PDB file of C-alpha atoms in Angstrom:
ATOM      1  CA  UNK C   1      -0.348  -0.111   0.039  1.00  0.00           C
ATOM      2  CA  UNK C   2       3.219   1.862  -0.390  1.00  0.00           C
ATOM      3  CA  UNK C   3       2.016   3.001  -4.066  1.00  0.00           C
ATOM      4  CA  UNK C   4      -1.313   4.290  -2.810  1.00  0.00           C
ATOM      5  CA  UNK C   5      -0.123   6.386   0.090  1.00  0.00           C
ATOM      6  CA  UNK C   6       2.492   8.304  -2.130  1.00  0.00           C
ATOM      7  CA  UNK C   7      -0.228   8.669  -4.723  1.00  0.00           C
ATOM      8  CA  UNK C   8      -2.512  10.325  -2.092  1.00  0.00           C
ATOM      9  CA  UNK C   9       0.426  12.767  -0.986  1.00  0.00           C
ATOM     10  CA  UNK C  10       0.647  13.686  -4.311  1.00  0.00           C
ATOM     11  CA  UNK C  11      -2.890  13.726  -5.577  1.00  0.00           C
ATOM     12  CA  UNK C  12      -5.471  13.523  -2.647  1.00  0.00           C
ATOM     13  CA  UNK C  13      -6.029  17.428  -3.371  1.00  0.00           C
ATOM     14  CA  UNK C  14      -7.716  16.501  -6.519  1.00  0.00           C
ATOM     15  CA  UNK C  15     -10.405  13.860  -4.887  1.00  0.00           C
ATOM     16  CA  UNK C  16     -14.010  14.782  -4.717  1.00  0.00           C
ATOM     17  CA  UNK C  17     -15.208  14.787  -1.812  1.00  0.00           C
ATOM     18  CA  UNK C  18     -18.883  13.384  -0.963  1.00  0.00           C
ATOM     19  CA  UNK C  19     -18.707  11.050  -3.868  1.00  0.00           C
ATOM     20  CA  UNK C  20     -21.493   8.705  -3.045  1.00  0.00           C
ATOM     21  CA  UNK C  21     -23.505  11.926  -3.373  1.00  0.00           C
ATOM     22  CA  UNK C  22     -22.924  12.414  -6.879  1.00  0.00           C
ATOM     23  CA  UNK C  23     -23.276   8.592  -7.208  1.00  0.00           C
ATOM     24  CA  UNK C  24     -26.590   9.235  -6.322  1.00  0.00           C
ATOM     25  CA  UNK C  25     -28.290  11.741  -8.182  1.00  0.00           C
ATOM     26  CA  UNK C  26     -26.805   9.697 -11.421  1.00  0.00           C
ATOM     27  CA  UNK C  27     -28.978   7.125  -9.644  1.00  0.00           C
ATOM     28  CA  UNK C  28     -31.871   9.276  -9.354  1.00  0.00           C
ATOM     29  CA  UNK C  29     -31.971  10.420 -13.273  1.00  0.00           C
ATOM     30  CA  UNK C  30     -31.090   6.772 -14.037  1.00  0.00           C
ATOM     31  CA  UNK C  31     -34.643   5.901 -12.230  1.00  0.00           C
ATOM     32  CA  UNK C  32     -36.588   8.767 -13.678  1.00  0.00           C
ATOM     33  CA  UNK C  33     -35.393   7.886 -17.635  1.00  0.00           C
ATOM     34  CA  UNK C  34     -35.775   4.103 -17.197  1.00  0.00           C
ATOM     35  CA  UNK C  35     -39.548   5.084 -15.623  1.00  0.00           C
ATOM     36  CA  UNK C  36     -40.681   6.891 -18.561  1.00  0.00           C
ATOM     37  CA  UNK C  37     -37.713   7.015 -21.227  1.00  0.00           C
ATOM     38  CA  UNK C  38     -36.158   3.151 -21.060  1.00  0.00           C
ATOM     39  CA  UNK C  39     -35.630   3.146 -24.921  1.00  0.00           C
ATOM     40  CA  UNK C  40     -33.344   6.588 -24.127  1.00  0.00           C
ATOM     41  CA  UNK C  41     -31.069   4.240 -21.610  1.00  0.00           C
ATOM     42  CA  UNK C  42     -31.124   1.120 -23.553  1.00  0.00           C
ATOM     43  CA  UNK C  43     -30.292   2.711 -27.004  1.00  0.00           C
ATOM     44  CA  UNK C  44     -27.732   5.874 -26.633  1.00  0.00           C
ATOM     45  CA  UNK C  45     -26.600   5.433 -22.291  1.00  0.00           C
ATOM     46  CA  UNK C  46     -25.929   1.661 -21.574  1.00  0.00           C
ATOM     47  CA  UNK C  47     -22.583  -0.016 -21.491  1.00  0.00           C
ATOM     48  CA  UNK C  48     -22.373  -1.657 -24.929  1.00  0.00           C
ATOM     49  CA  UNK C  49     -18.457  -2.488 -26.817  1.00  0.00           C
ATOM     50  CA  UNK C  50     -19.889  -2.500 -30.205  1.00  0.00           C
ATOM     51  CA  UNK C  51     -21.097   1.236 -29.645  1.00  0.00           C
ATOM     52  CA  UNK C  52     -18.760   2.418 -28.319  1.00  0.00           C
ATOM     53  CA  UNK C  53     -15.892   1.062 -30.729  1.00  0.00           C
ATOM     54  CA  UNK C  54     -17.873   2.609 -33.391  1.00  0.00           C
ATOM     55  CA  UNK C  55     -17.107   5.742 -31.676  1.00  0.00           C
ATOM     56  CA  UNK C  56     -19.941   6.807 -28.530  1.00  0.00           C
ATOM     57  CA  UNK C  57     -17.468   6.865 -26.271  1.00  0.00           C
ATOM     58  CA  UNK C  58     -19.951   8.814 -23.932  1.00  0.00           C
ATOM     59  CA  UNK C  59     -21.361   5.543 -22.768  1.00  0.00           C
ATOM     60  CA  UNK C  60     -18.164   4.861 -20.817  1.00  0.00           C
ATOM     61  CA  UNK C  61     -20.125   7.808 -18.752  1.00  0.00           C
ATOM     62  CA  UNK C  62     -23.648   7.589 -18.462  1.00  0.00           C
ATOM     63  CA  UNK C  63     -23.811   3.502 -18.100  1.00  0.00           C
ATOM     64  CA  UNK C  64     -23.317   4.712 -14.890  1.00  0.00           C
ATOM     65  CA  UNK C  65     -26.798   6.197 -14.396  1.00  0.00           C
ATOM     66  CA  UNK C  66     -28.447   2.928 -13.996  1.00  0.00           C
ATOM     67  CA  UNK C  67     -30.399   2.538 -10.469  1.00  0.00           C
ATOM     68  CA  UNK C  68     -29.895  -0.210  -8.130  1.00  0.00           C
ATOM     69  CA  UNK C  69     -33.407  -0.966  -8.829  1.00  0.00           C
ATOM     70  CA  UNK C  70     -36.072  -0.002 -11.004  1.00  0.00           C
ATOM     71  CA  UNK C  71     -38.858  -0.326  -8.407  1.00  0.00           C
ATOM     72  CA  UNK C  72     -40.759   2.373  -6.923  1.00  0.00           C
ATOM     73  CA  UNK C  73     -41.001   0.780  -3.565  1.00  0.00           C
ATOM     74  CA  UNK C  74     -37.674   0.071  -2.607  1.00  0.00           C
ATOM     75  CA  UNK C  75     -35.780   2.241  -4.476  1.00  0.00           C
ATOM     76  CA  UNK C  76     -35.891   5.124  -1.940  1.00  0.00           C
ATOM     77  CA  UNK C  77     -34.151   2.948   0.580  1.00  0.00           C
ATOM     78  CA  UNK C  78     -31.743   1.169  -1.491  1.00  0.00           C
ATOM     79  CA  UNK C  79     -30.663   5.114  -2.424  1.00  0.00           C
ATOM     80  CA  UNK C  80     -30.160   5.950   1.406  1.00  0.00           C
ATOM     81  CA  UNK C  81     -28.654   2.864   1.983  1.00  0.00           C
ATOM     82  CA  UNK C  82     -25.831   3.163  -0.367  1.00  0.00           C
ATOM     83  CA  UNK C  83     -25.348   6.670   0.566  1.00  0.00           C
ATOM     84  CA  UNK C  84     -25.053   5.504   4.138  1.00  0.00           C
ATOM     85  CA  UNK C  85     -22.279   2.540   3.222  1.00  0.00           C
ATOM     86  CA  UNK C  86     -20.220   5.024   0.782  1.00  0.00           C
ATOM     87  CA  UNK C  87     -20.293   8.278   2.859  1.00  0.00           C
ATOM     88  CA  UNK C  88     -19.303   6.206   6.026  1.00  0.00           C
ATOM     89  CA  UNK C  89     -16.324   4.459   3.968  1.00  0.00           C
ATOM     90  CA  UNK C  90     -15.150   7.703   2.524  1.00  0.00           C
ATOM     91  CA  UNK C  91     -15.318   9.031   6.505  1.00  0.00           C
ATOM     92  CA  UNK C  92     -13.418   6.454   7.425  1.00  0.00           C
ATOM     93  CA  UNK C  93     -10.421   5.857   4.606  1.00  0.00           C
ATOM     94  CA  UNK C  94     -10.274   9.322   3.534  1.00  0.00           C
ATOM     95  CA  UNK C  95     -11.755  11.114   0.110  1.00  0.00           C
ATOM     96  CA  UNK C  96      -9.029   9.900  -1.780  1.00  0.00           C
ATOM     97  CA  UNK C  97      -9.522   6.241  -1.098  1.00  0.00           C
ATOM     98  CA  UNK C  98     -12.619   6.115  -1.090  1.00  0.00           C
ATOM     99  CA  UNK C  99     -12.287   7.961  -4.623  1.00  0.00           C
ATOM    100  CA  UNK C 100      -9.755   5.284  -6.263  1.00  0.00           C
ATOM    101  CA  UNK C 101     -11.830   2.194  -5.181  1.00  0.00           C
ATOM    102  CA  UNK C 102     -15.062   3.382  -6.785  1.00  0.00           C
ATOM    103  CA  UNK C 103     -12.925   4.790 -10.304  1.00  0.00           C
ATOM    104  CA  UNK C 104     -11.255   1.604 -10.046  1.00  0.00           C
ATOM    105  CA  UNK C 105     -14.849  -0.295  -9.718  1.00  0.00           C
ATOM    106  CA  UNK C 106     -15.699   1.915 -12.961  1.00  0.00           C
ATOM    107  CA  UNK C 107     -12.346   1.328 -14.913  1.00  0.00           C
ATOM    108  CA  UNK C 108     -13.150  -2.769 -14.127  1.00  0.00           C
ATOM    109  CA  UNK C 109     -16.681  -2.569 -15.329  1.00  0.00           C
ATOM    110  CA  UNK C 110     -15.407  -1.079 -19.083  1.00  0.00           C
ATOM    111  CA  UNK C 111     -12.624  -3.211 -19.242  1.00  0.00           C
ATOM    112  CA  UNK C 112     -14.894  -6.217 -18.398  1.00  0.00           C
ATOM    113  CA  UNK C 113     -17.340  -5.446 -21.006  1.00  0.00           C
ATOM    114  CA  UNK C 114     -14.372  -4.663 -23.784  1.00  0.00           C
ATOM    115  CA  UNK C 115     -12.844  -7.891 -22.628  1.00  0.00           C
ATOM    116  CA  UNK C 116     -15.878 -10.195 -22.902  1.00  0.00           C
ATOM    117  CA  UNK C 117     -16.882  -8.344 -26.448  1.00  0.00           C
ATOM    118  CA  UNK C 118     -13.603  -9.177 -27.651  1.00  0.00           C
ATOM    119  CA  UNK C 119     -13.492 -12.465 -26.229  1.00  0.00           C
ATOM    120  CA  UNK C 120     -17.083 -14.394 -26.693  1.00  0.00           C
ATOM    121  CA  UNK C 121     -18.466 -11.776 -29.514  1.00  0.00           C
ATOM    122  CA  UNK C 122     -21.203 -10.884 -27.358  1.00  0.00           C
ATOM    123  CA  UNK C 123     -21.782  -7.510 -25.276  1.00  0.00           C
ATOM    124  CA  UNK C 124     -22.698  -8.460 -21.495  1.00  0.00           C
ATOM    125  CA  UNK C 125     -24.195  -5.119 -21.039  1.00  0.00           C
ATOM    126  CA  UNK C 126     -22.561  -4.504 -17.818  1.00  0.00           C
ATOM    127  CA  UNK C 127     -24.804  -2.192 -15.263  1.00  0.00           C
ATOM    128  CA  UNK C 128     -24.253  -0.973 -11.789  1.00  0.00           C
ATOM    129  CA  UNK C 129     -24.862  -4.157  -9.815  1.00  0.00           C
ATOM    130  CA  UNK C 130     -21.036  -5.168  -9.532  1.00  0.00           C
ATOM    131  CA  UNK C 131     -20.513  -2.212  -8.332  1.00  0.00           C
ATOM    132  CA  UNK C 132     -22.595  -1.732  -5.929  1.00  0.00           C
ATOM    133  CA  UNK C 133     -21.619  -5.209  -4.724  1.00  0.00           C
ATOM    134  CA  UNK C 134     -17.870  -3.874  -4.686  1.00  0.00           C
ATOM    135  CA  UNK C 135     -19.153  -1.304  -2.155  1.00  0.00           C
ATOM    136  CA  UNK C 136     -21.235  -3.355   0.355  1.00  0.00           C
ATOM    137  CA  UNK C 137     -18.337  -5.888   0.247  1.00  0.00           C
ATOM    138  CA  UNK C 138     -15.612  -2.939   1.196  1.00  0.00           C
ATOM    139  CA  UNK C 139     -18.744  -1.554   3.972  1.00  0.00           C
ATOM    140  CA  UNK C 140     -19.194  -4.901   5.389  1.00  0.00           C
ATOM    141  CA  UNK C 141     -15.546  -6.088   5.853  1.00  0.00           C
ATOM    142  CA  UNK C 142     -14.650  -2.318   7.159  1.00  0.00           C
ATOM    143  CA  UNK C 143     -17.419  -2.373   9.363  1.00  0.00           C
ATOM    144  CA  UNK C 144     -18.349  -6.577   9.914  1.00  0.00           C
ATOM    145  CA  UNK C 145     -19.894  -6.514  13.135  1.00  0.00           C
ATOM    146  CA  UNK C 146     -22.928  -3.239  11.980  1.00  0.00           C
ATOM    147  CA  UNK C 147     -26.432  -4.849  11.615  1.00  0.00           C
ATOM    148  CA  UNK C 148     -28.355  -5.402   8.892  1.00  0.00           C
ATOM    149  CA  UNK C 149     -32.109  -5.130   9.639  1.00  0.00           C
ATOM    150  CA  UNK C 150     -34.185  -8.155   6.953  1.00  0.00           C
ATOM    151  CA  UNK C 151     -37.330  -6.984   5.792  1.00  0.00           C
ATOM    152  CA  UNK C 152     -36.886  -4.594   8.796  1.00  0.00           C
ATOM    153  CA  UNK C 153     -37.044  -7.572  11.771  1.00  0.00           C
ATOM    154  CA  UNK C 154     -34.259  -9.754  10.940  1.00  0.00           C
ATOM    155  CA  UNK C 155     -31.268  -8.645  12.250  1.00  0.00           C
ATOM    156  CA  UNK C 156     -28.236 -10.530  10.414  1.00  0.00           C
ATOM    157  CA  UNK C 157     -24.031  -8.596  11.091  1.00  0.00           C
ATOM    158  CA  UNK C 158     -23.127  -7.164   8.136  1.00  0.00           C
ATOM    159  CA  UNK C 159     -19.953  -9.690   8.090  1.00  0.00           C
ATOM    160  CA  UNK C 160     -22.756 -12.589   7.058  1.00  0.00           C
ATOM    161  CA  UNK C 161     -24.413 -10.702   4.907  1.00  0.00           C
ATOM    162  CA  UNK C 162     -21.015 -10.570   2.612  1.00  0.00           C
ATOM    163  CA  UNK C 163     -19.881 -13.828   3.172  1.00  0.00           C
ATOM    164  CA  UNK C 164     -22.847 -15.127   1.738  1.00  0.00           C
ATOM    165  CA  UNK C 165     -22.958 -12.644  -1.408  1.00  0.00           C
ATOM    166  CA  UNK C 166     -19.191 -13.403  -1.827  1.00  0.00           C
ATOM    167  CA  UNK C 167     -20.140 -16.997  -1.794  1.00  0.00           C
ATOM    168  CA  UNK C 168     -22.818 -16.398  -4.523  1.00  0.00           C
ATOM    169  CA  UNK C 169     -20.160 -14.693  -7.089  1.00  0.00           C
ATOM    170  CA  UNK C 170     -17.926 -17.630  -5.863  1.00  0.00           C
ATOM    171  CA  UNK C 171     -20.182 -20.309  -7.031  1.00  0.00           C
ATOM    172  CA  UNK C 172     -21.150 -18.418 -10.072  1.00  0.00           C
ATOM    173  CA  UNK C 173     -17.434 -18.248 -10.959  1.00  0.00           C
ATOM    174  CA  UNK C 174     -16.590 -21.521 -10.555  1.00  0.00           C
ATOM    175  CA  UNK C 175     -19.571 -23.353 -11.687  1.00  0.00           C
ATOM    176  CA  UNK C 176     -20.568 -20.997 -14.377  1.00  0.00           C
ATOM    177  CA  UNK C 177     -19.145 -22.791 -18.032  1.00  0.00           C
ATOM    178  CA  UNK C 178     -19.556 -19.268 -19.533  1.00  0.00           C
ATOM    179  CA  UNK C 179     -15.868 -17.501 -19.865  1.00  0.00           C
ATOM    180  CA  UNK C 180     -18.348 -14.050 -19.983  1.00  0.00           C
ATOM    181  CA  UNK C 181     -19.434 -14.470 -17.230  1.00  0.00           C
ATOM    182  CA  UNK C 182     -16.080 -15.420 -14.750  1.00  0.00           C
ATOM    183  CA  UNK C 183     -14.520 -12.012 -17.058  1.00  0.00           C
ATOM    184  CA  UNK C 184     -17.206 -10.086 -15.406  1.00  0.00           C
ATOM    185  CA  UNK C 185     -17.563 -11.253 -11.790  1.00  0.00           C
ATOM    186  CA  UNK C 186     -13.496 -11.262 -12.003  1.00  0.00           C
ATOM    187  CA  UNK C 187     -12.871  -7.450 -13.109  1.00  0.00           C
ATOM    188  CA  UNK C 188     -15.572  -6.102 -12.414  1.00  0.00           C
ATOM    189  CA  UNK C 189     -15.181  -6.684  -8.752  1.00  0.00           C
ATOM    190  CA  UNK C 190     -11.415  -5.949  -9.382  1.00  0.00           C
ATOM    191  CA  UNK C 191     -11.429  -3.269  -6.875  1.00  0.00           C
ATOM    192  CA  UNK C 192     -12.663  -5.341  -4.159  1.00  0.00           C
ATOM    193  CA  UNK C 193     -10.094  -7.890  -4.970  1.00  0.00           C
ATOM    194  CA  UNK C 194      -7.040  -5.899  -4.974  1.00  0.00           C
ATOM    195  CA  UNK C 195      -7.874  -3.535  -1.597  1.00  0.00           C
ATOM    196  CA  UNK C 196      -9.400  -6.350   0.669  1.00  0.00           C
ATOM    197  CA  UNK C 197      -7.853  -9.971   0.066  1.00  0.00           C
ATOM    198  CA  UNK C 198      -4.079  -8.702  -1.996  1.00  0.00           C
ATOM    199  CA  UNK C 199      -3.421  -5.933   0.192  1.00  0.00           C
ATOM    200  CA  UNK C 200      -5.361  -6.383   3.013  1.00  0.00           C
ATOM    201  CA  UNK C 201      -4.808  -2.708   4.454  1.00  0.00           C
ATOM    202  CA  UNK C 202      -8.130  -2.549   5.405  1.00  0.00           C
ATOM    203  CA  UNK C 203      -7.223  -3.816   9.065  1.00  0.00           C
ATOM    204  CA  UNK C 204      -4.912  -0.417   9.400  1.00  0.00           C
ATOM    205  CA  UNK C 205      -7.821   1.989   8.172  1.00  0.00           C
ATOM    206  CA  UNK C 206     -11.362  -0.238  10.080  1.00  0.00           C
ATOM    207  CA  UNK C 207     -12.899   1.709  12.679  1.00  0.00           C
ATOM    208  CA  UNK C 208     -11.937  -0.754  15.228  1.00  0.00           C
ATOM    209  CA  UNK C 209      -7.775   0.337  14.437  1.00  0.00           C
ATOM    210  CA  UNK C 210      -8.496   3.791  14.431  1.00  0.00           C
ATOM    211  CA  UNK C 211     -10.003   3.301  17.701  1.00  0.00           C
ATOM    212  CA  UNK C 212      -7.130   1.594  19.520  1.00  0.00           C
ATOM    213  CA  UNK C 213      -4.845   3.977  18.096  1.00  0.00           C
ATOM    214  CA  UNK C 214      -6.872   7.175  19.454  1.00  0.00           C
ATOM    215  CA  UNK C 215      -6.901   5.224  23.187  1.00  0.00           C
ATOM    216  CA  UNK C 216      -3.365   4.631  22.931  1.00  0.00           C
ATOM    217  CA  UNK C 217      -2.711   8.067  21.836  1.00  0.00           C
ATOM    218  CA  UNK C 218      -5.138   9.423  24.934  1.00  0.00           C
ATOM    219  CA  UNK C 219      -3.219   6.939  27.488  1.00  0.00           C
ATOM    220  CA  UNK C 220       0.758   7.898  27.039  1.00  0.00           C
ATOM    221  CA  UNK C 221      -0.591  11.727  26.216  1.00  0.00           C
ATOM    222  CA  UNK C 222       1.061  13.593  29.032  1.00  0.00           C
ATOM    223  CA  UNK C 223      -1.072  14.630  31.683  1.00  0.00           C
ATOM    224  CA  UNK C 224      -2.486  18.679  31.466  1.00  0.00           C
ATOM    225  CA  UNK C 225      -0.123  20.973  34.231  1.00  0.00           C
ATOM    226  CA  UNK C 226      -1.812  22.255  37.341  1.00  0.00           C
ATOM    227  CA  UNK C 227      -3.924  25.607  36.286  1.00  0.00           C
ATOM    228  CA  UNK C 228      -2.799  28.847  38.273  1.00  0.00           C
ATOM    229  CA  UNK C 229      -5.760  31.049  39.593  1.00  0.00           C
ATOM    230  CA  UNK C 230      -5.585  34.067  42.090  1.00  0.00           C
ATOM    231  CA  UNK C 231      -7.600  34.263  44.996  1.00  0.00           C
ATOM    232  CA  UNK C 232      -8.118  37.771  44.568  1.00  0.00           C
ATOM    233  CA  UNK C 233      -8.288  38.685  40.778  1.00  0.00           C
ATOM    234  CA  UNK C 234      -9.823  35.447  39.373  1.00  0.00           C
ATOM    235  CA  UNK C 235      -6.859  35.240  36.527  1.00  0.00           C
ATOM    236  CA  UNK C 236      -5.260  32.362  35.042  1.00  0.00           C
ATOM    237  CA  UNK C 237      -2.005  31.079  34.354  1.00  0.00           C
ATOM    238  CA  UNK C 238      -4.658  30.965  30.515  1.00  0.00           C
ATOM    239  CA  UNK C 239      -5.284  34.348  31.018  1.00  0.00           C
ATOM    240  CA  UNK C 240      -1.529  35.797  31.190  1.00  0.00           C
ATOM    241  CA  UNK C 241       0.781  33.018  30.042  1.00  0.00           C
ATOM    242  CA  UNK C 242       3.602  35.589  31.286  1.00  0.00           C
ATOM    243  CA  UNK C 243       2.373  36.026  34.647  1.00  0.00           C
ATOM    244  CA  UNK C 244       3.962  34.654  37.622  1.00  0.00           C
ATOM    245  CA  UNK C 245       2.338  33.275  40.658  1.00  0.00           C
ATOM    246  CA  UNK C 246       2.758  32.300  44.179  1.00  0.00           C
ATOM    247  CA  UNK C 247       1.104  30.937  47.228  1.00  0.00           C
ATOM    248  CA  UNK C 248       1.201  33.141  50.800  1.00  0.00           C
ATOM    249  CA  UNK C 249       2.981  31.826  53.645  1.00  0.00           C
ATOM    250  CA  UNK C 250       1.178  34.032  55.797  1.00  0.00           C
ATOM    251  CA  UNK C 251      -2.306  32.947  54.881  1.00  0.00           C
ATOM    252  CA  UNK C 252      -3.568  29.915  56.049  1.00  0.00           C
ATOM    253  CA  UNK C 253      -4.637  27.731  53.865  1.00  0.00           C
ATOM    254  CA  UNK C 254      -3.636  26.927  49.999  1.00  0.00           C
ATOM    255  CA  UNK C 255      -4.351  30.323  48.248  1.00  0.00           C
ATOM    256  CA  UNK C 256      -2.131  30.989  45.086  1.00  0.00           C
ATOM    257  CA  UNK C 257      -1.870  34.540  44.188  1.00  0.00           C
ATOM    258  CA  UNK C 258      -0.618  36.976  40.937  1.00  0.00           C
ATOM    259  CA  UNK C 259       2.083  38.895  41.347  1.00  0.00           C
ATOM    260  CA  UNK C 260       0.480  42.032  41.213  1.00  0.00           C
ATOM    261  CA  UNK C 261      -1.497  40.893  44.105  1.00  0.00           C
ATOM    262  CA  UNK C 262       0.748  38.501  45.973  1.00  0.00           C
ATOM    263  CA  UNK C 263       1.634  41.940  48.637  1.00  0.00           C
ATOM    264  CA  UNK C 264      -1.532  43.773  48.436  1.00  0.00           C
ATOM    265  CA  UNK C 265      -3.828  41.138  48.924  1.00  0.00           C
ATOM    266  CA  UNK C 266      -5.512  40.642  53.191  1.00  0.00           C
ATOM    267  CA  UNK C 267      -3.609  37.549  54.790  1.00  0.00           C
ATOM    268  CA  UNK C 268      -6.627  34.630  54.923  1.00  0.00           C
ATOM    269  CA  UNK C 269      -6.433  33.730  58.461  1.00  0.00           C
ATOM    270  CA  UNK C 270      -8.797  30.689  59.784  1.00  0.00           C
ATOM    271  CA  UNK C 271     -10.054  32.731  62.424  1.00  0.00           C
ATOM    272  CA  UNK C 272     -11.537  35.614  60.081  1.00  0.00           C
ATOM    273  CA  UNK C 273     -13.450  32.538  58.243  1.00  0.00           C
ATOM    274  CA  UNK C 274     -14.888  31.002  61.736  1.00  0.00           C
ATOM    275  CA  UNK C 275     -16.363  34.610  61.853  1.00  0.00           C
ATOM    276  CA  UNK C 276     -17.914  34.416  58.772  1.00  0.00           C
TER     277      UNK C 276
END
């Protein structure tokens, strides 16, 4: 991961902050198009290798508008869920790392589309399904113990859902007789494979590890010094950093004074306090 760290130091300022917000806006546009003018998407916007090779390069971007569902019932819930997942990852990883992860996923989809076409002669017309899956898998690895509620009732930890979904992809990859299908899975999920299987860097940026480091720093951080307060004027060493404070040997008790009142204050006696 040293390569990514160098890249972040060099190009981190160019990262798109709140990236998931813009992706969700694309999904909203795509949902409207698919509901009211689906032919516009299928004829001009979807990822189609032959059309791209014939000059329709805008498809390399416009395929991203395909929403996670076309159901009026589920669209709002899924958009909120994916926005929450992406925002949480960006908050923990940082904007640059999350940008790299998402754009690697998009690039993987494009490479998969072209590779499958060149190998099989057929265009798979990939949508954002694998990209959304990669965001969820990344979230589940980073926050394995977070709960998801199936049908708003059954609580399941994220790691078990990820294992189930990952097992489904693996089973399809192993049992499929289509080279195109295997290429789709392998290349479209390359961002997850590179970030979490090959680098293993997710442990360093996991919330548990971050919390552990914060607690360790708090334990070794030197304790704050004693605050000096003048018993007469209430002035502190924070108010006047250059001011010296002294205890009066003639006062009965622990009374501290600034230099302006050290020699001019009225000495405090226990007998005076008892009379008061």
